[in-house]
Tab-separated table of C-alpha atoms and ligand atoms in Angstrom:
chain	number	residue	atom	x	y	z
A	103	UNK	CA	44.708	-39.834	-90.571
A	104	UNK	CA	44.877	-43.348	-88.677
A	105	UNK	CA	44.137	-46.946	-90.839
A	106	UNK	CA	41.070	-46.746	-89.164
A	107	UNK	CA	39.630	-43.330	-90.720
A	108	UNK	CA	40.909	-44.530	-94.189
A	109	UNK	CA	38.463	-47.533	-93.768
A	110	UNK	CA	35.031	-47.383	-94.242
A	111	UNK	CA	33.779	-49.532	-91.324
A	112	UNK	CA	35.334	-49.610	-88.024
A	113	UNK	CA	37.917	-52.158	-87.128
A	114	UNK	CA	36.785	-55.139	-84.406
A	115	UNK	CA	37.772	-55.324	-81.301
A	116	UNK	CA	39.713	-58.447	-82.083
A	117	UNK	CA	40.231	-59.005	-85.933
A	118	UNK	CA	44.118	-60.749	-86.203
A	119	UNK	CA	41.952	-64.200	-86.937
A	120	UNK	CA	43.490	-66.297	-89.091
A	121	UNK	CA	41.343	-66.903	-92.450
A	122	UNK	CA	42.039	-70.002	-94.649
A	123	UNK	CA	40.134	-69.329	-97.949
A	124	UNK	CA	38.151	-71.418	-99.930
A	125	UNK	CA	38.229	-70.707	-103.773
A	126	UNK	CA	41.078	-69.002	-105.685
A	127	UNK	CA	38.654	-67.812	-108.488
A	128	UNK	CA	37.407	-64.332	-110.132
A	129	UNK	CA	35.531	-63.000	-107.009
A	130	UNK	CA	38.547	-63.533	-103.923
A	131	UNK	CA	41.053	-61.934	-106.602
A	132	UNK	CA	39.024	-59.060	-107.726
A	133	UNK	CA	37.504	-58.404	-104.060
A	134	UNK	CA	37.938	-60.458	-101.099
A	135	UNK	CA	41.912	-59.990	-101.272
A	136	UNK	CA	41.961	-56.797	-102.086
A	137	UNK	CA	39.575	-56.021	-99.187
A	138	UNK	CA	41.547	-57.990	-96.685
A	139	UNK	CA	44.788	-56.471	-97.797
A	140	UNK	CA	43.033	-53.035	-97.393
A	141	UNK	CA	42.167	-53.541	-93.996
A	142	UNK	CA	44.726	-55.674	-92.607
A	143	UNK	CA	43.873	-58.936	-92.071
A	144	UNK	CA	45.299	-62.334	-91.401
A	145	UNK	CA	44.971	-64.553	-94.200
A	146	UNK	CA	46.671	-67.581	-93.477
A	147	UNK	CA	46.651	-70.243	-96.237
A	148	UNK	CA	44.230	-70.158	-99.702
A	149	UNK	CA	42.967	-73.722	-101.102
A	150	UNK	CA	41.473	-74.508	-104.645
A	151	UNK	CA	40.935	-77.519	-106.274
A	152	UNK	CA	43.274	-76.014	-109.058
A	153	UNK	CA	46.599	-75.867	-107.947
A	154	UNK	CA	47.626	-73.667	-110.039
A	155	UNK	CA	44.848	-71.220	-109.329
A	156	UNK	CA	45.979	-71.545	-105.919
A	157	UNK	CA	49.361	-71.092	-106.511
A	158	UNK	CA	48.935	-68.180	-108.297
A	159	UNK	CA	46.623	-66.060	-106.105
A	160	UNK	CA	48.941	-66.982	-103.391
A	161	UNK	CA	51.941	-65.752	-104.661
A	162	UNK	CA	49.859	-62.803	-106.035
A	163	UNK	CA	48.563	-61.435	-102.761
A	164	UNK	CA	51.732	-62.980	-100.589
A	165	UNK	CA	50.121	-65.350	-98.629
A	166	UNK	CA	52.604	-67.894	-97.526
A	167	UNK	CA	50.746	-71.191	-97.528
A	168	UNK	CA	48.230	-72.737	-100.780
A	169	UNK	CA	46.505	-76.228	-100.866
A	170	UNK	CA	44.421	-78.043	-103.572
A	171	UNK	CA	42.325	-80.089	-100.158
A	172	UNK	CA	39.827	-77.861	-98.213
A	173	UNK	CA	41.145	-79.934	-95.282
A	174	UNK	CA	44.728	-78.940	-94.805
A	175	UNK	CA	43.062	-75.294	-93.798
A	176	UNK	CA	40.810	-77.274	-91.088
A	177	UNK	CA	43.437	-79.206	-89.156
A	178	UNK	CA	45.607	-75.733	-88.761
A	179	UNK	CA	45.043	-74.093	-84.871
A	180	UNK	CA	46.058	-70.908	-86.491
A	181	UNK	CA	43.057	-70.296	-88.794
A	182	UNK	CA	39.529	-69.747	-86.950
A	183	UNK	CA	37.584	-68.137	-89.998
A	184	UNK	CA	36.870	-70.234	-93.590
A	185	UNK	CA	35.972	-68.142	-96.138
A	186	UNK	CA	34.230	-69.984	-98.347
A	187	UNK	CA	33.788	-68.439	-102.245
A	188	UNK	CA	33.673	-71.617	-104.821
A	189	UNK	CA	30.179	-72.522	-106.544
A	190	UNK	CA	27.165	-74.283	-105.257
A	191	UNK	CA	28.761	-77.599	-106.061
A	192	UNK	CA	30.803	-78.929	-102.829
A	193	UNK	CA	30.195	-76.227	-100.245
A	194	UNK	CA	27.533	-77.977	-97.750
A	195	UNK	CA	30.553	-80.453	-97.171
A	196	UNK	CA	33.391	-77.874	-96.358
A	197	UNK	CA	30.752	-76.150	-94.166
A	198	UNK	CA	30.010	-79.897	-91.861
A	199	UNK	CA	33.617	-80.830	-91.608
A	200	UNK	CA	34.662	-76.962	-91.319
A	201	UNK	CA	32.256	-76.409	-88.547
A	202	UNK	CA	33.210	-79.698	-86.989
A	203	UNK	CA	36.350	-79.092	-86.618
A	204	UNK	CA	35.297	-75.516	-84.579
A	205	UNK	CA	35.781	-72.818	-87.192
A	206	UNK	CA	33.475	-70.249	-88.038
A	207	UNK	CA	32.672	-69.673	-91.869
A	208	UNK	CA	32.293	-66.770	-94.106
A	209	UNK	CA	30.055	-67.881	-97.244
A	210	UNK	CA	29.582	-66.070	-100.345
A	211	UNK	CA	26.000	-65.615	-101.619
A	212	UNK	CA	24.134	-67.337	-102.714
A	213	UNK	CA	24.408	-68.769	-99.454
A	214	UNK	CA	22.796	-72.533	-101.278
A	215	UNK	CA	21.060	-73.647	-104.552
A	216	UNK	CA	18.704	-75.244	-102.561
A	217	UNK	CA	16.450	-73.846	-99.125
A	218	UNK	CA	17.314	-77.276	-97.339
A	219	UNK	CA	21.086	-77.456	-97.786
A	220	UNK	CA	21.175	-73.530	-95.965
A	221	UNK	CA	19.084	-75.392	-93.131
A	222	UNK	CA	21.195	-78.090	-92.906
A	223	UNK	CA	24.511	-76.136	-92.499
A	224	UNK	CA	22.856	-73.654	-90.071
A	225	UNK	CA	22.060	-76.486	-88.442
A	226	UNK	CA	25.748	-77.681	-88.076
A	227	UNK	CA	27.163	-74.302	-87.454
A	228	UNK	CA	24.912	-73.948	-84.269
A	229	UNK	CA	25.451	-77.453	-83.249
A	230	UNK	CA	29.046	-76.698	-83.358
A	231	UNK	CA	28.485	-73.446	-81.618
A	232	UNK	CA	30.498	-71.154	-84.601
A	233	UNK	CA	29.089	-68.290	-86.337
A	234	UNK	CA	27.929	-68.987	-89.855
A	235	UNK	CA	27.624	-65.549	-91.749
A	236	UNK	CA	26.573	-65.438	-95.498
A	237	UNK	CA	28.476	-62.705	-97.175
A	238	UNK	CA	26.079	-60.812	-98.358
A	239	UNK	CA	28.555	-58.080	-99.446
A	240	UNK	CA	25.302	-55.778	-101.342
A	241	UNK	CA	24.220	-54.526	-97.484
A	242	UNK	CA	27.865	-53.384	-97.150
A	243	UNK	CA	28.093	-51.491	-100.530
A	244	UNK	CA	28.431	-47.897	-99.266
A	245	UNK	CA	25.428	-46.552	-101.526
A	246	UNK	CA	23.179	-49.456	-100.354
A	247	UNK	CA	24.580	-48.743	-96.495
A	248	UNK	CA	23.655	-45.633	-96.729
A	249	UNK	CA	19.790	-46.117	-98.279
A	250	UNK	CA	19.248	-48.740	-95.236
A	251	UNK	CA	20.902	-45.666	-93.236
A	252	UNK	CA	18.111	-42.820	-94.107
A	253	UNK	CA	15.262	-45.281	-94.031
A	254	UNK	CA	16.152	-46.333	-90.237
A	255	UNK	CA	16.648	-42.277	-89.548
A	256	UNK	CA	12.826	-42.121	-90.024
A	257	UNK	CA	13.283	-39.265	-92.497
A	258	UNK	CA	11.172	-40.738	-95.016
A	259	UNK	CA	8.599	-41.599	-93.083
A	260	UNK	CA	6.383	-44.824	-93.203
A	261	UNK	CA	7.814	-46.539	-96.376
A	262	UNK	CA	5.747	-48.011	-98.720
A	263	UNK	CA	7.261	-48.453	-101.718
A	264	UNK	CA	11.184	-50.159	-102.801
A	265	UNK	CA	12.124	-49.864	-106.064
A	266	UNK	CA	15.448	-51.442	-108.206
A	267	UNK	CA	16.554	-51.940	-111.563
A	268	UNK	CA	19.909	-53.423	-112.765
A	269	UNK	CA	20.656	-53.520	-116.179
A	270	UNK	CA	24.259	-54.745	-117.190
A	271	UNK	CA	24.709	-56.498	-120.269
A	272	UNK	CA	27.182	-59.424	-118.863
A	273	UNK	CA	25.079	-62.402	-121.075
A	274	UNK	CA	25.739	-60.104	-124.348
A	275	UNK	CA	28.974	-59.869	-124.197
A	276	UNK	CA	30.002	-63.610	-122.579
A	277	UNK	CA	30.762	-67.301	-123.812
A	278	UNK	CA	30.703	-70.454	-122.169
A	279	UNK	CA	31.002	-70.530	-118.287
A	280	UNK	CA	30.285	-72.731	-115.952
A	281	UNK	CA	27.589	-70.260	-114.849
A	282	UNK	CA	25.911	-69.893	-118.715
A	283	UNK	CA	24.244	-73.421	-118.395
A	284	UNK	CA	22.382	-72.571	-114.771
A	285	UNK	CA	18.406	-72.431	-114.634
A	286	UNK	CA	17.399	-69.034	-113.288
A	287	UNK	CA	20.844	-67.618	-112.887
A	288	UNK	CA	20.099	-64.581	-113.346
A	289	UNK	CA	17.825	-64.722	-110.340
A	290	UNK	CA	20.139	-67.125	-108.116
A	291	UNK	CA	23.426	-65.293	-108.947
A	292	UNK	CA	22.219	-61.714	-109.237
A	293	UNK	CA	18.770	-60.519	-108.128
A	294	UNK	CA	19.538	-62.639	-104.671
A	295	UNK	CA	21.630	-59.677	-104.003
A	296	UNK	CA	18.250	-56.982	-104.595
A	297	UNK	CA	15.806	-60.043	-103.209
A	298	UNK	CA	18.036	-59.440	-100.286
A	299	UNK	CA	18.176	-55.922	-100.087
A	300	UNK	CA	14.211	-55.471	-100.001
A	301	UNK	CA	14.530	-57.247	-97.084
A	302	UNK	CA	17.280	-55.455	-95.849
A	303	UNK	CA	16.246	-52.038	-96.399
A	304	UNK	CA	12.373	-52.905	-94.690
A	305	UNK	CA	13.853	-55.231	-92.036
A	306	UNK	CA	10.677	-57.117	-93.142
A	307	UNK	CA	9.688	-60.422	-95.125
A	308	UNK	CA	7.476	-60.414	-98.170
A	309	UNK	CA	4.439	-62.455	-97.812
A	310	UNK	CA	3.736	-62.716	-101.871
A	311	UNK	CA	5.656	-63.014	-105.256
A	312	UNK	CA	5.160	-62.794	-108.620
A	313	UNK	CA	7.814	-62.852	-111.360
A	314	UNK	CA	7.527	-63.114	-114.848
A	315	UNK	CA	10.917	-63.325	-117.368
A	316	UNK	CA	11.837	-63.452	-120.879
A	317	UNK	CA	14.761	-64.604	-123.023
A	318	UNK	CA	16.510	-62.353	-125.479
A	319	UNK	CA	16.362	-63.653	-129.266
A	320	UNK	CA	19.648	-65.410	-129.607
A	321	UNK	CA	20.828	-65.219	-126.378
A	322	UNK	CA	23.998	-67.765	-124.916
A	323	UNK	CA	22.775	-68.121	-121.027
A	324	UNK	CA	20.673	-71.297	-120.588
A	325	UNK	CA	18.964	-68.525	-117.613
A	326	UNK	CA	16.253	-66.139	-118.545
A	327	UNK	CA	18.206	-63.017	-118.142
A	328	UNK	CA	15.607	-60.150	-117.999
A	329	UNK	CA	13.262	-60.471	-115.039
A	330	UNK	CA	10.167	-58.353	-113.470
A	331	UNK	CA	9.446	-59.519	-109.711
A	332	UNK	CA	6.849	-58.010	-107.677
A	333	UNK	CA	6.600	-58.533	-103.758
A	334	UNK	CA	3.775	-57.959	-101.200
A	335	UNK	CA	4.783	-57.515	-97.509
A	336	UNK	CA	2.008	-57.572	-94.893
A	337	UNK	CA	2.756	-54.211	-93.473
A	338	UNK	CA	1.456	-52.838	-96.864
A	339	UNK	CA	4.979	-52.200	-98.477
A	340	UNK	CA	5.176	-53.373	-101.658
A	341	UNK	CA	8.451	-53.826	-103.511
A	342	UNK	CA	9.700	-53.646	-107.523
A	343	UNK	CA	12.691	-55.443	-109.202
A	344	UNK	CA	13.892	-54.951	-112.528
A	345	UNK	CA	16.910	-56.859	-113.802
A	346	UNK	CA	17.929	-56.804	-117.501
A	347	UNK	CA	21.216	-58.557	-118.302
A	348	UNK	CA	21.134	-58.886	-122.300
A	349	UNK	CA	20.816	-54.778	-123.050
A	350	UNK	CA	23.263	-54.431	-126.179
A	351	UNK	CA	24.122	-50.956	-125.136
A	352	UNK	CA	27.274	-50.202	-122.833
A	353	UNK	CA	25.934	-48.118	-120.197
A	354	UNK	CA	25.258	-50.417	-117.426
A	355	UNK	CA	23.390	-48.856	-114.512
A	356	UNK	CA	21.285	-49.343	-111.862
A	357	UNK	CA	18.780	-47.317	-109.884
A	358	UNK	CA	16.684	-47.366	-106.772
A	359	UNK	CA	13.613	-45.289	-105.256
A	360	UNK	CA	12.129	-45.612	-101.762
A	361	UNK	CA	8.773	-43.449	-100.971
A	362	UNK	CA	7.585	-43.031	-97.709
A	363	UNK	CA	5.146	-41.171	-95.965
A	364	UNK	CA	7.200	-38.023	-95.260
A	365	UNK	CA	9.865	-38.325	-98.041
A	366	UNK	CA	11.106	-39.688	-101.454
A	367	UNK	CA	14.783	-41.160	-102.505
A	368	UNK	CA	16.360	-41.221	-105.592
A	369	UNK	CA	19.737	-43.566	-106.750
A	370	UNK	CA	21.582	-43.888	-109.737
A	371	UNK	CA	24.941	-45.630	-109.972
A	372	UNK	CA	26.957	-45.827	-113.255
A	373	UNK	CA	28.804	-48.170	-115.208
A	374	UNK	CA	30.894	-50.053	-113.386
A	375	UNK	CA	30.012	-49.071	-110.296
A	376	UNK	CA	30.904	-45.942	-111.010
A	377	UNK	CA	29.469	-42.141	-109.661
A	378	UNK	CA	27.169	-43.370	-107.029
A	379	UNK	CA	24.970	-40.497	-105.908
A	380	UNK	CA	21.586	-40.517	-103.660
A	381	UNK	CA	19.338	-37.269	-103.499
A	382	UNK	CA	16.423	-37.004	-101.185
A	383	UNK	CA	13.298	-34.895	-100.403
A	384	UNK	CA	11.154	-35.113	-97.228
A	385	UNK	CA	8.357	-32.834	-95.660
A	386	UNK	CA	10.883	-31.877	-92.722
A	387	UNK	CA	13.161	-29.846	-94.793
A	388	UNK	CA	10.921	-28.482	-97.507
A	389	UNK	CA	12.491	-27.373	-101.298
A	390	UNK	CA	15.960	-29.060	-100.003
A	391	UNK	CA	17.251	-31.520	-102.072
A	392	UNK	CA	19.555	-33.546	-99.882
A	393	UNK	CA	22.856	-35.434	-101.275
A	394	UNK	CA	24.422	-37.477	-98.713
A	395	UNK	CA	28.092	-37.810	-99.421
A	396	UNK	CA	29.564	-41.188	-99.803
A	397	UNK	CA	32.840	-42.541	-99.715
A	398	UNK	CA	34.546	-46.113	-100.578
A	399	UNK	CA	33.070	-49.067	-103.180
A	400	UNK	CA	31.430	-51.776	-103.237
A	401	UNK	CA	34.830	-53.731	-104.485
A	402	UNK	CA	36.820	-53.617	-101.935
A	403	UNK	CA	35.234	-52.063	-99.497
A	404	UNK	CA	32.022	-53.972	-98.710
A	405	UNK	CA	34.038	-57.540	-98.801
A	406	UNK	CA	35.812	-56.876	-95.038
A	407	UNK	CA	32.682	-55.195	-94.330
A	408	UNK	CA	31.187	-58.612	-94.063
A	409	UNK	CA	34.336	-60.185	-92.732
A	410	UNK	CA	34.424	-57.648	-89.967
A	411	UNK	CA	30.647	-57.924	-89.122
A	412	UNK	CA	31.509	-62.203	-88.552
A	413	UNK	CA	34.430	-61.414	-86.033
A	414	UNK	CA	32.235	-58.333	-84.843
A	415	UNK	CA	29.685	-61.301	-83.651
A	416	UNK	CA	32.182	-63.844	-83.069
A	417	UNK	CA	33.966	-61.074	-80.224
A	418	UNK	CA	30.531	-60.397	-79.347
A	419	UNK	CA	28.904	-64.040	-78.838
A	420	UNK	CA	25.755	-62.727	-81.173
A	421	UNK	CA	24.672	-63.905	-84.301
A	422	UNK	CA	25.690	-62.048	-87.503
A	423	UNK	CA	23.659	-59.801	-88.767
A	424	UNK	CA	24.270	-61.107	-91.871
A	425	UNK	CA	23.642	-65.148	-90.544
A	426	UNK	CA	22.977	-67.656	-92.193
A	427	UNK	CA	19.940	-68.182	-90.374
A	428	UNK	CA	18.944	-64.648	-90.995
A	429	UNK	CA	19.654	-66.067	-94.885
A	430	UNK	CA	17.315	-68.363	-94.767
A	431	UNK	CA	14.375	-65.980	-95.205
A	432	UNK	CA	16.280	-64.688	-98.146
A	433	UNK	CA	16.656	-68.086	-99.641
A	434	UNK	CA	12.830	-68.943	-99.111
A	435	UNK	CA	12.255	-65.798	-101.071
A	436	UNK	CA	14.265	-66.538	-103.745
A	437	UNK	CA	12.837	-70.274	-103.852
A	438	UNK	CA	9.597	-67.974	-103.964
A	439	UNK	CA	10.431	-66.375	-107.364
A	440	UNK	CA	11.583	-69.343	-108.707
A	441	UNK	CA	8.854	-70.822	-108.537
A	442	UNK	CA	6.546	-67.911	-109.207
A	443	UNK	CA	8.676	-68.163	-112.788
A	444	UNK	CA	8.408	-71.901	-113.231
A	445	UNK	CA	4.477	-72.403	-112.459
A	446	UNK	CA	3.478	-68.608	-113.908
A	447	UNK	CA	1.608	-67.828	-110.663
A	448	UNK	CA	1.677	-65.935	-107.297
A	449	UNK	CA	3.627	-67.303	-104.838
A	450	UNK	CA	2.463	-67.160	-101.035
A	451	UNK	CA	5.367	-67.428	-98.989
B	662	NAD	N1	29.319	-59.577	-105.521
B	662	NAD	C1	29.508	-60.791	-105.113
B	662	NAD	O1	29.285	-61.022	-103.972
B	662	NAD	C2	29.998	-61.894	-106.019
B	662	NAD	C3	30.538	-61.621	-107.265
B	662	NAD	C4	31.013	-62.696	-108.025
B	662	NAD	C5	30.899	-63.988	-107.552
B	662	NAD	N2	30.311	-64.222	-106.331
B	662	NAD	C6	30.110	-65.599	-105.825
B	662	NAD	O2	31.355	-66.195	-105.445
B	662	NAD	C7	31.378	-67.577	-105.758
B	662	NAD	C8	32.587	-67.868	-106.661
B	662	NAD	O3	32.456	-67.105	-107.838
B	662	NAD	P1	33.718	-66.774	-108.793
B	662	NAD	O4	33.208	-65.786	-109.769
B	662	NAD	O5	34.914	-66.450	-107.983
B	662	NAD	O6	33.910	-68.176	-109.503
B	662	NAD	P2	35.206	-68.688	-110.281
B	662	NAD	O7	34.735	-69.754	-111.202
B	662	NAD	O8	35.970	-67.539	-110.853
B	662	NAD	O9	36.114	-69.314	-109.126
B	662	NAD	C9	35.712	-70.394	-108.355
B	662	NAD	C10	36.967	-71.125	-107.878
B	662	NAD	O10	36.575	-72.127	-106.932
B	662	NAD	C11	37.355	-73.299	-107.154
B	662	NAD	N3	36.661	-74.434	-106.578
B	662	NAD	C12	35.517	-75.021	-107.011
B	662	NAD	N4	35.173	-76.029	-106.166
B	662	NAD	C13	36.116	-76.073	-105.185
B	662	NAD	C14	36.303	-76.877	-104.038
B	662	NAD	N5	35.445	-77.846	-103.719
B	662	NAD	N6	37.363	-76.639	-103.231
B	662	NAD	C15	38.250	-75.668	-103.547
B	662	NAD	N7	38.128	-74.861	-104.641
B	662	NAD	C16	37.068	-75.060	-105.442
B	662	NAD	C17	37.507	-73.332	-108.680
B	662	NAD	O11	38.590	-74.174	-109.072
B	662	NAD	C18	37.710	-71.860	-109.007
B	662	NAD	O12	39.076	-71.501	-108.994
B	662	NAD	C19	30.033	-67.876	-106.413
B	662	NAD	O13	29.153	-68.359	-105.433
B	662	NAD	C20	29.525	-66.510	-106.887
B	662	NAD	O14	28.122	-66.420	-106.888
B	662	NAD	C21	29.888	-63.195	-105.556
């Protein structure tokens, strides 16, 4: 078996760019490193404000070169990518000078707190002419990937309704963070991912929102944690999120329908991630209960997915499918349920 085969998306063209990360913190040890040692890849120097986060993950994952200043990875000719993976706080800053300085950025979700600050870097990055991807890892989870997958085949038909529930019990069981005191996190840090993925799976926009959320007795998060948003498209589709993160029992799941006019899909992932499966029904193939098999995880496996689909459209001169200007519409939908929450009231987008 080549490296290719063992990887679940195909290699680019051209992918020895050299990546200067942004961010030595819980998310680029547990996945982006991983990922990028998995497939490969070039990861020149790693930066955090904490040295001695930086120094660590370094010497962890054997990359030769650590700063505590964003800017030492800008003013090196041998990095082109910055992946960018710190909080809200600081990031529309490393994207101007980044993109001034001619490299193209990787930027975890969610891509900005607020709609204007996404503007304003896609603005720079296509002033600078780089490509700006948000890394929207979710579309690159194989499970997801593969519901996106059978909805383009047409098997199911016209679809008209998108169903998902999450329910993980994260608040329960944590302290203080610097996360616990955010409005809405829940919805900023976690359904962003499903907002996303409605919009992903129907390659459409809702048109209307409605949310309404409630707080636990007792619960540490400053965030409502348990949220019910319903979305209107124009086409007719409507679309379902449920997302409970204070359930006191430990058997974190989530599951996903889609119906359409010649079929129905089932998903249910366990704990952790854990035994994804996907079983589907449609007119063509009467009484058959179909169960596409699935291979890799969402950690590592969706994190070079994104990184390969920026060089794919870096090699390629196209915008990412994944861009931050296709973000945008994400971001004005999440903006939507926020403020669906805060004024109790459908939101017309
Ligand atoms: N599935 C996912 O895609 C996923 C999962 C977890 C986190 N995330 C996202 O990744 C981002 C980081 O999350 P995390 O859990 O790794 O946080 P974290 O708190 O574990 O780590 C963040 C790191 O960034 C550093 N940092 C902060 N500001 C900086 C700056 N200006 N320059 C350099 N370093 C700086 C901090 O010192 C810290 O080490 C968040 O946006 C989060 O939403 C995504």
């Amino acid at each position: 078996m080549t490296e290719n085969e063992q990887l679940l998306y195909k290699r680019p063209v051209k992918w020895d760019y050299g990546i200067g990360i942004v961010g030595a913190g819980g998310i680029v040890n547990g996945a982006h490193l991983p990922a990028y040692r998995k497939a490969g890849l070039n990861v020149a120097a790693i930066c955090d404000i904490n040295d001695e986060a930086a120094e660590q993950t370094a010497g962890r994952w054997g990359v030769t070169d650590h700063y505590s200043d964003f800017r030492a990875l800008l003013e090196r000719d041998d990095i082109q990518i910055i992946d960018i993976a710190i909080p809200n706080e600081g990031r529309i800053d490393i994207v101007k000078q980044a993109v001034a300085a001619g490299k193209h950025i990787l930027i975890q979700k969610p891509f900005a707190h607020r709609y204007e600050q996404a503007v304003e870097m896609v603005q720079a990055a296509k002033k600078a002419g780089v490509r700006l991807a948000v890394n929207q890892n979710a579309r690159f989870a194989p499970f997801y990937a593969m519901v996106k997958r059978i909805i383009d085949s047409g098997e199911l038909g016209e679809i008209y309704l998108l169903t998902h529930e999450m329910r993980i019990n994260q608040d329960a069981n944590m302290g203080e963070t610097w996360f616990s005191k955010i409005p809405h996190f829940l919805i900023i840090d976690y359904e962003i991912h499903h907002i996303d993925l409605m919009r992903y799976w129907s390659g459409q926009t809702p048109v209307k929102v409605y949310a309404s959320v409630t707080k636990m007795a007792g619960q540490n998060f400053e965030s409502e944690m348990t949220a019910l948003t319903t979305m209107e498209f124009a086409s007719g589709l409507r679309a379902s999120l449920i997302a409970v993160d204070t359930q006191q029992a430990d058997d974190n799941f989530f599951r996903f329908t889609v119906e359409g006019s010649k079929g129905s899909l089932y998903g249910h992932i366990g704990n952790n991630y854990s035994s994804p499966s996907i079983e589907y029904t449609t007119k063509d193939h009467p009484g058959e209960r179909i169960r596409p098999a699935m291979e890799g995880s969402w950690f590592p496996d969706a994190f070079y997915g994104t990184m390969f689909e920026l060089m794919n459209s870096i090699n390629e001169q196209r915008e990412a499918s994944i861009s931050g200007e296709d973000n945008i519409h994400t971001l004005r939908l999440l903006h939507g349920v926020i403020e669906s929450i805060e004024t109790q009231s459908l939101v017309y987008l």
